[in-house]
C-alpha angles and dihedrals in degrees: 000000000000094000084059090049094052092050090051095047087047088051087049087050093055095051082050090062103041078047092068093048090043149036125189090355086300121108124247125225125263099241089047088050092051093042091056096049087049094056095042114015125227096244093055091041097057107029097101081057097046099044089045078056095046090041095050080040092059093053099048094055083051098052087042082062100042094051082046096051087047100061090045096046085048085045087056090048102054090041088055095047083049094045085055097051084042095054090040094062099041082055092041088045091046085047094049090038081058096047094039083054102052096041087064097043080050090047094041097052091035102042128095105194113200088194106181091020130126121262103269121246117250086245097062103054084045092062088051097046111141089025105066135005119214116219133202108269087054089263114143123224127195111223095196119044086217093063082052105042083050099041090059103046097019126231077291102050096262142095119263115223118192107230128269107308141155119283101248086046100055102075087055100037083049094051090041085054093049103038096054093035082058089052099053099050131074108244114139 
């Protein structure tokens, strides 16, 4: 809107100054347009219309700025509102990292793999329910710290092997040792 005013007070300006060498589309003579700037100057002629131009000018600038400052105040925002999600998943992947961490440390110290071993027979993890938990990449977790401690060292100390078998048969025949040698003991 002021850029429109200060085109409208630089075209009246311009009407002002044709108005001085002219009058009704005729020229005027030399002597009559000298005369005339003589009797009323150029700079206080025209000032109104110079200081309507300055003044339009000014707002303009200011609206200019402020558009200006608006963009960049709406740029910081969604920087900072980047800056937050971006914070907020560095925090939730450090906390997974963490987790992730001490699941596999958890997994490492609390899992028996039977890598190269049969499936297992349903019978067989239901003679050792309460004891282990079978997951679902075949990978078997003890629930209570006591079935693993014994079923690493044996009511004895030591380690309790099943005899010679076949390959595909020792994992069973190891679970099957261990389960019912942790049943008949006493551990809590």
């Amino acid at each position: 809107m002021s850029l429109e005013h200060t085109y409208v007070a630089i075209f009246e300006f311009f009407q002002a100054v044709a108005g001085v060498f002219s009058t009704r589309g005729k020229a005027r003579a030399t002597a009559a347009v000298v005369a005339d700037l003589l009797w009323k100057p150029f700079d206080l002629r025209f000032r109104n219309v110079v200081d309507k131009i300055n003044f339009h000018q000014g707002i303009v600038r200011e609206e200019l700025d402020f558009t200006v400052m608006t963009k960049i105040q709406d740029d910081i925002e969604a920087l900072q509102d980047i800056q937050a999600e971006l914070a907020t998943r560095k925090a939730q992947q450090e906390i997974f990292s963490i987790s992730f961490q001490a699941a596999e440390k958890i997994r490492q110290a609390d899992k028996w793999s039977v890598d190269g071993g049969p499936e297992f027979d349903h019978v067989v993890i239901v003679s050792c329910r309460g004891i282990i938990e079978k997951k679902r990449n075949g990978v078997f977790k003890y629930i209570h710290l006591t079935a693993r401690k014994f079923a690493q060292n044996g009511p004895d100390g030591q380690c309790q092997r099943p005899p010679l078998l076949p390959k595909e048969l020792i994992a069973k025949a190891t679970i099957a040792i261990r389960c019912v040698s942790y049943l008949a003991s006493k551990v809590p």
